[in-house]
Coordinates of C-alpha atoms and ligand atoms in Angstrom, one line a residue:
M328 CA 0.2 -0.1 -0.1
S329 CA 2.6 2.5 -1.1
L330 CA 1.8 5.2 -3.8
L331 CA 4.4 7.1 -5.4
V332 CA 3.9 10.1 -7.6
V333 CA 6.2 12.2 -9.9
G334 CA 5.0 15.2 -11.6
S335 CA 5.0 19.0 -11.6
M336 CA 4.6 21.6 -8.7
A337 CA 3.7 24.8 -10.2
F338 CA 2.2 28.5 -9.9
D339 CA -0.6 28.7 -12.1
S340 CA -2.1 31.8 -13.7
V341 CA -5.9 30.7 -14.8
K342 CA -8.6 32.8 -16.4
T343 CA -12.1 31.2 -16.7
P344 CA -15.4 33.0 -17.9
F345 CA -16.2 33.0 -14.0
G346 CA -12.9 34.7 -12.7
E347 CA -9.2 34.7 -12.8
R348 CA -6.4 34.0 -10.4
E349 CA -2.7 34.7 -10.6
G350 CA 0.1 32.7 -9.2
A351 CA -2.2 30.1 -7.5
I352 CA -0.5 27.0 -5.9
G353 CA -0.8 23.9 -9.0
G354 CA 0.9 21.4 -10.7
S355 CA 0.2 17.9 -11.7
A356 CA 1.7 16.2 -8.6
T357 CA 0.3 18.7 -6.3
Y358 CA -3.1 18.2 -7.3
F359 CA -2.7 14.4 -7.3
S360 CA -1.0 14.3 -3.9
V361 CA -3.8 16.3 -2.3
S362 CA -6.6 14.3 -4.0
A363 CA -5.0 10.8 -3.2
S364 CA -4.1 11.7 0.3
Y365 CA -8.0 11.2 1.3
F366 CA -7.4 7.6 0.4
T367 CA -3.8 6.8 1.4
E368 CA -0.4 8.0 2.3
V369 CA 1.5 9.6 -0.8
R370 CA 5.4 9.7 -1.6
L371 CA 6.2 12.8 -3.8
V372 CA 9.0 13.0 -6.0
A373 CA 9.1 16.8 -7.3
I374 CA 11.0 20.1 -7.6
V375 CA 10.1 23.5 -6.3
G376 CA 11.9 26.7 -6.6
S377 CA 13.1 29.1 -3.5
D378 CA 9.7 30.9 -4.3
F379 CA 7.4 28.1 -3.4
P380 CA 5.6 28.9 -0.1
Q381 CA 6.7 26.7 3.1
S382 CA 3.3 27.0 4.2
E383 CA 2.0 25.0 1.5
L384 CA 4.5 22.3 1.8
D385 CA 3.3 22.2 5.5
F386 CA -0.1 21.5 4.3
L387 CA 1.0 18.7 2.0
A388 CA 3.2 17.2 4.8
E389 CA 0.0 17.6 7.3
R390 CA -2.0 15.4 4.9
S391 CA 0.6 12.8 5.2
V392 CA 2.4 13.5 1.9
D393 CA 6.0 12.4 2.3
L394 CA 8.2 15.0 0.9
A395 CA 11.4 13.2 1.1
G396 CA 11.7 13.1 -2.7
L397 CA 11.1 16.8 -3.1
E398 CA 14.0 18.7 -4.2
R399 CA 14.2 22.5 -3.3
S400 CA 16.1 24.4 -5.9
E401 CA 17.4 28.2 -6.0
G402 CA 15.6 29.1 -9.1
E403 CA 12.1 29.8 -9.7
T404 CA 9.2 27.1 -9.7
F405 CA 7.6 26.0 -12.8
K406 CA 4.8 28.5 -14.1
W407 CA 1.8 27.6 -16.4
K408 CA -0.8 30.2 -17.5
G409 CA -3.8 29.1 -19.3
E410 CA -7.3 30.1 -20.1
Y411 CA -10.7 28.3 -20.6
G412 CA -13.7 29.7 -22.8
F413 CA -17.4 28.6 -22.0
D414 CA -16.3 25.0 -23.0
L415 CA -14.4 24.3 -19.9
N416 CA -13.2 20.8 -20.9
T417 CA -10.3 22.3 -23.0
A418 CA -7.3 24.6 -21.6
R419 CA -5.8 26.9 -23.9
T420 CA -2.0 27.2 -22.8
L421 CA -0.8 30.7 -23.0
D422 CA 2.7 30.4 -21.5
T423 CA 4.8 27.5 -20.0
Q424 CA 7.9 28.6 -18.1
L425 CA 9.9 25.3 -17.2
N426 CA 12.4 27.2 -14.7
V427 CA 13.7 24.5 -12.1
F428 CA 12.4 21.9 -14.5
Q429 CA 15.0 22.7 -17.0
D430 CA 17.7 20.8 -15.2
F431 CA 15.3 18.6 -13.0
R432 CA 16.8 14.9 -12.8
P433 CA 14.4 13.0 -10.4
Q434 CA 15.7 10.9 -7.5
V435 CA 13.6 8.5 -5.9
P436 CA 15.0 8.1 -2.6
D437 CA 16.0 4.6 -1.4
A438 CA 12.9 4.6 0.9
F439 CA 10.5 5.1 -1.7
S440 CA 12.3 2.4 -4.1
E441 CA 10.0 -0.4 -3.5
S442 CA 6.9 1.7 -4.0
E443 CA 4.1 -0.7 -5.2
Y444 CA 1.7 1.9 -6.9
V445 CA 3.6 4.4 -9.3
F446 CA 1.8 7.2 -11.0
L447 CA 3.7 9.5 -13.6
A448 CA 1.9 12.7 -13.5
N449 CA 2.2 15.2 -16.3
I450 CA 5.8 16.1 -16.9
D451 CA 8.5 15.4 -19.5
P452 CA 8.3 11.9 -20.5
E453 CA 11.9 11.2 -20.4
L454 CA 11.8 12.2 -16.4
Q455 CA 8.7 9.8 -16.2
A456 CA 10.9 7.2 -17.8
S457 CA 13.7 7.7 -15.4
V458 CA 11.3 7.5 -12.3
V459 CA 10.1 3.9 -13.8
E460 CA 13.8 2.9 -13.9
Q461 CA 14.4 3.6 -10.3
V462 CA 11.5 1.8 -8.7
K463 CA 12.2 -1.9 -8.1
S464 CA 9.1 -4.2 -8.7
P465 CA 6.0 -2.0 -8.8
R466 CA 2.5 -3.9 -9.0
L467 CA 1.1 -0.9 -11.2
V468 CA 2.8 2.0 -12.9
A469 CA 0.2 4.5 -14.5
C470 CA 0.9 7.6 -16.5
D471 CA -0.7 10.9 -17.7
T472 CA 0.6 13.4 -20.3
M473 CA -0.7 16.6 -22.3
N474 CA -0.5 18.1 -25.9
F475 CA 2.6 19.9 -24.7
W476 CA 4.7 16.6 -24.6
I477 CA 2.5 14.7 -27.7
E478 CA 3.4 17.6 -29.8
G479 CA 7.2 18.4 -28.6
K480 CA 8.2 14.8 -27.5
R481 CA 6.3 12.3 -29.1
D482 CA 8.8 9.5 -29.5
E483 CA 10.2 9.6 -25.9
L484 CA 6.2 9.7 -24.7
V485 CA 5.7 6.5 -26.9
K486 CA 9.0 5.1 -25.3
T487 CA 7.5 5.8 -21.8
F488 CA 4.2 4.5 -22.9
G489 CA 5.8 1.2 -23.4
M490 CA 7.1 0.8 -19.8
V491 CA 3.7 1.5 -18.1
D492 CA 0.7 -0.8 -17.4
M493 CA -1.9 2.0 -17.6
V494 CA -2.4 5.4 -19.3
V495 CA -4.7 8.1 -17.6
I496 CA -5.3 10.7 -20.5
N497 CA -7.5 13.2 -22.1
E498 CA -9.9 12.2 -24.8
G499 CA -8.4 15.1 -27.1
E500 CA -5.1 13.7 -26.1
V501 CA -5.9 10.2 -27.0
R502 CA -7.2 11.3 -30.6
E503 CA -4.1 13.4 -31.0
L504 CA -1.7 11.0 -30.2
A505 CA -3.2 8.2 -32.0
G506 CA -3.9 10.5 -35.0
E507 CA -7.5 8.9 -35.1
S508 CA -10.7 10.6 -34.3
N509 CA -12.7 7.6 -33.3
V510 CA -12.0 7.2 -29.5
L511 CA -12.2 3.4 -29.4
K512 CA -9.9 2.8 -32.2
A513 CA -7.7 5.6 -31.2
S514 CA -7.6 4.0 -27.5
R515 CA -6.6 0.5 -29.3
K516 CA -3.7 2.2 -30.9
I517 CA -2.3 3.3 -27.5
I518 CA -3.0 0.2 -26.1
E519 CA -0.7 -1.4 -28.8
M520 CA 1.9 1.0 -27.6
G521 CA 2.2 -0.9 -24.4
P522 CA -0.3 -0.2 -21.4
S523 CA -2.9 -2.8 -20.9
T524 CA -5.5 -0.3 -19.6
L525 CA -6.5 3.2 -20.5
V526 CA -8.6 5.6 -18.5
V527 CA -9.9 8.3 -21.0
K528 CA -11.0 11.4 -19.0
Q529 CA -14.0 13.1 -21.0
G530 CA -14.3 16.4 -19.0
E531 CA -17.7 16.9 -17.8
Y532 CA -19.1 13.9 -19.6
G533 CA -17.2 11.5 -17.3
A534 CA -14.7 9.0 -18.0
L535 CA -13.9 5.6 -19.9
L536 CA -11.9 2.6 -18.6
I537 CA -10.8 0.6 -21.9
Q538 CA -9.1 -2.7 -21.9
E539 CA -8.4 -4.9 -24.9
D540 CA -12.0 -6.7 -24.6
S541 CA -13.9 -4.4 -22.3
V542 CA -15.1 -0.9 -21.9
F543 CA -16.8 0.6 -18.8
S544 CA -18.4 4.2 -19.1
A545 CA -18.7 6.3 -16.0
P546 CA -21.0 9.5 -15.9
G547 CA -19.8 13.1 -15.3
L548 CA -21.9 14.9 -12.5
L549 CA -23.9 17.8 -13.6
L550 CA -22.6 20.3 -11.6
E551 CA -24.3 23.7 -11.3
D552 CA -21.2 25.6 -10.0
I553 CA -17.9 24.9 -12.0
Y554 CA -15.4 27.7 -11.6
D555 CA -11.8 26.3 -12.5
P556 CA -11.2 22.9 -14.1
T557 CA -7.6 23.2 -13.8
G558 CA -6.3 20.0 -12.2
A559 CA -9.3 18.0 -12.7
G560 CA -7.3 15.3 -14.5
D561 CA -4.7 15.1 -11.8
T562 CA -7.3 15.2 -9.0
F563 CA -9.0 12.3 -10.8
A564 CA -5.9 10.5 -11.1
G565 CA -5.2 11.1 -7.4
G566 CA -8.6 9.7 -6.4
F567 CA -8.2 6.7 -8.7
M568 CA -4.9 5.6 -7.9
G569 CA -5.3 6.4 -4.0
Y570 CA -8.2 4.2 -3.9
L571 CA -6.5 1.3 -5.8
S572 CA -3.5 1.3 -3.7
S573 CA -5.8 1.6 -0.7
E574 CA -7.9 -1.5 -1.5
E575 CA -4.6 -3.4 -3.1
D576 CA -7.2 -4.9 -5.3
M577 CA -6.9 -4.8 -9.2
S578 CA -10.2 -6.5 -9.9
D579 CA -12.4 -5.1 -12.5
A580 CA -15.0 -4.1 -10.0
S581 CA -12.2 -2.3 -8.1
L582 CA -10.9 -0.6 -11.2
R583 CA -14.6 0.7 -11.8
R584 CA -15.0 1.9 -8.2
A585 CA -11.6 3.7 -8.6
V586 CA -12.9 5.6 -11.7
I587 CA -15.8 6.8 -9.8
F588 CA -13.8 8.0 -6.6
G589 CA -11.6 9.7 -9.3
S590 CA -14.6 11.5 -10.9
V591 CA -15.9 12.2 -7.2
M592 CA -12.5 14.1 -6.5
A593 CA -12.3 15.9 -9.7
S594 CA -15.9 17.2 -9.3
F595 CA -15.1 18.8 -6.2
N596 CA -11.9 20.2 -7.5
V597 CA -13.7 22.3 -10.3
E598 CA -15.9 23.9 -7.6
S599 CA -13.1 26.5 -6.6
F600 CA -9.8 27.9 -8.0
S601 CA -6.7 26.1 -7.2
Y602 CA -7.3 23.2 -5.0
D603 CA -9.1 25.3 -2.3
R604 CA -12.2 23.0 -2.1
L605 CA -9.8 20.0 -1.7
R606 CA -8.7 21.8 1.4
V607 CA -11.7 21.4 3.1
L608 CA -13.3 18.4 2.0
T609 CA -14.6 15.6 4.3
Q610 CA -14.9 11.9 4.1
T611 CA -18.7 12.3 4.5
E612 CA -18.8 14.5 1.4
I613 CA -16.7 12.0 -0.6
E614 CA -19.2 9.0 0.3
T615 CA -22.3 11.1 -0.5
R616 CA -21.0 12.1 -4.0
Y617 CA -20.0 8.4 -4.6
R618 CA -23.6 7.6 -4.0
Q619 CA -24.9 10.4 -6.3
F620 CA -22.8 9.0 -9.0
S621 CA -24.1 5.4 -8.4
D622 CA -27.7 7.1 -8.4
L623 CA -27.0 9.0 -11.9
A624 CA -26.0 5.8 -13.7
S625 CA -28.3 3.2 -12.2
F626 CA -31.0 1.3 -14.2
D627 CA -32.6 -2.0 -14.5
R628 CA -31.1 -4.9 -16.6
I629 CA -34.0 -6.4 -18.7
Ligands
AMP1351 P1 -5.1 19.2 -15.6 O1 -5.4 18.2 -14.3 O2 -4.7 18.4 -17.0 O3 -6.1 20.6 -15.7 O4 -3.4 19.8 -15.2 C1 -3.4 21.1 -14.8 C2 -2.0 21.3 -14.2 O5 -1.2 20.8 -15.1 C3 -1.6 22.6 -13.7 O6 -1.5 22.9 -12.5 C4 -0.3 23.1 -14.3 O7 0.6 23.6 -13.4 C5 0.2 21.6 -14.7 N1 0.9 21.7 -16.3 C6 0.7 22.5 -17.4 N2 1.5 22.3 -18.3 C7 2.4 21.4 -17.9 C8 3.7 20.8 -18.5 N3 4.0 21.0 -19.6 N4 4.3 19.8 -17.4 C9 3.8 19.6 -16.4 N5 2.8 20.2 -15.8 C10 2.0 21.1 -16.5

């Protein structure tokens, strides 16, 4: 029951039709860790600059996120700037400043090298691969990415996908990477690259769990108040992997529950900027929303 994540920690500047926030705490590994911490302890491998607030690191530590793999460098933290139109499913990247990521070589501490569950959050695919090589015999390695890497480092990304069991990725990215508009055909092309399981995130419409001979479709919750979708994918992945590693059960039923827990966590995250909503979430709220998902998609078999 040990979950390791490598990914970005960031300052995000985000504009949505409902408001904007400059320099909010973000990053794929940050969102993932906070979300997964509701299910299990998390081991974080990432880098921040000297400008990253100590209070945020204290918050993560309080939530049982082990920071032994966090490097603190002299430079500036990674920065991402993006905006959303009324279609909140697709972010438009306006600026990416890698900063301390430029020279980052992730070091998995000895104490983390036997982690059983590994999540390679959105980060340079070469760095993702180097982390897989440092973990001894994981039960499950899952991986995310984004268009920035599909377009900039395609070959390296395909190589990383060849090293993982599962890919958790947006529908648009599945199409772009596979060069195929039909999601099922595109997913099969990605499965041919190596992973046996694909989780396709469909924004507000839900998520698909695709294996060679099966498909499970989870609905999206029809939320009335969505402020900022940033981090929804990473928060989904945190709930998904956090649940799987806490259960130590990789059966089909458990994978399906994990998809719903991922959807539950993402549905909370979009209700505020940064991960403000996740700071104050309770177990009862998580369980109540899980039941809402179950009610939303339940119907009789005839
Ligand atoms: P998502 O879950 O897809 O909305 O992820 C949003 C997060 O990804 C933001 O908090 C960003 O800081 C982070 N991000 C954006 N671009 C990159 C990138 N090229 N590499 C790593 N992380 C990124």
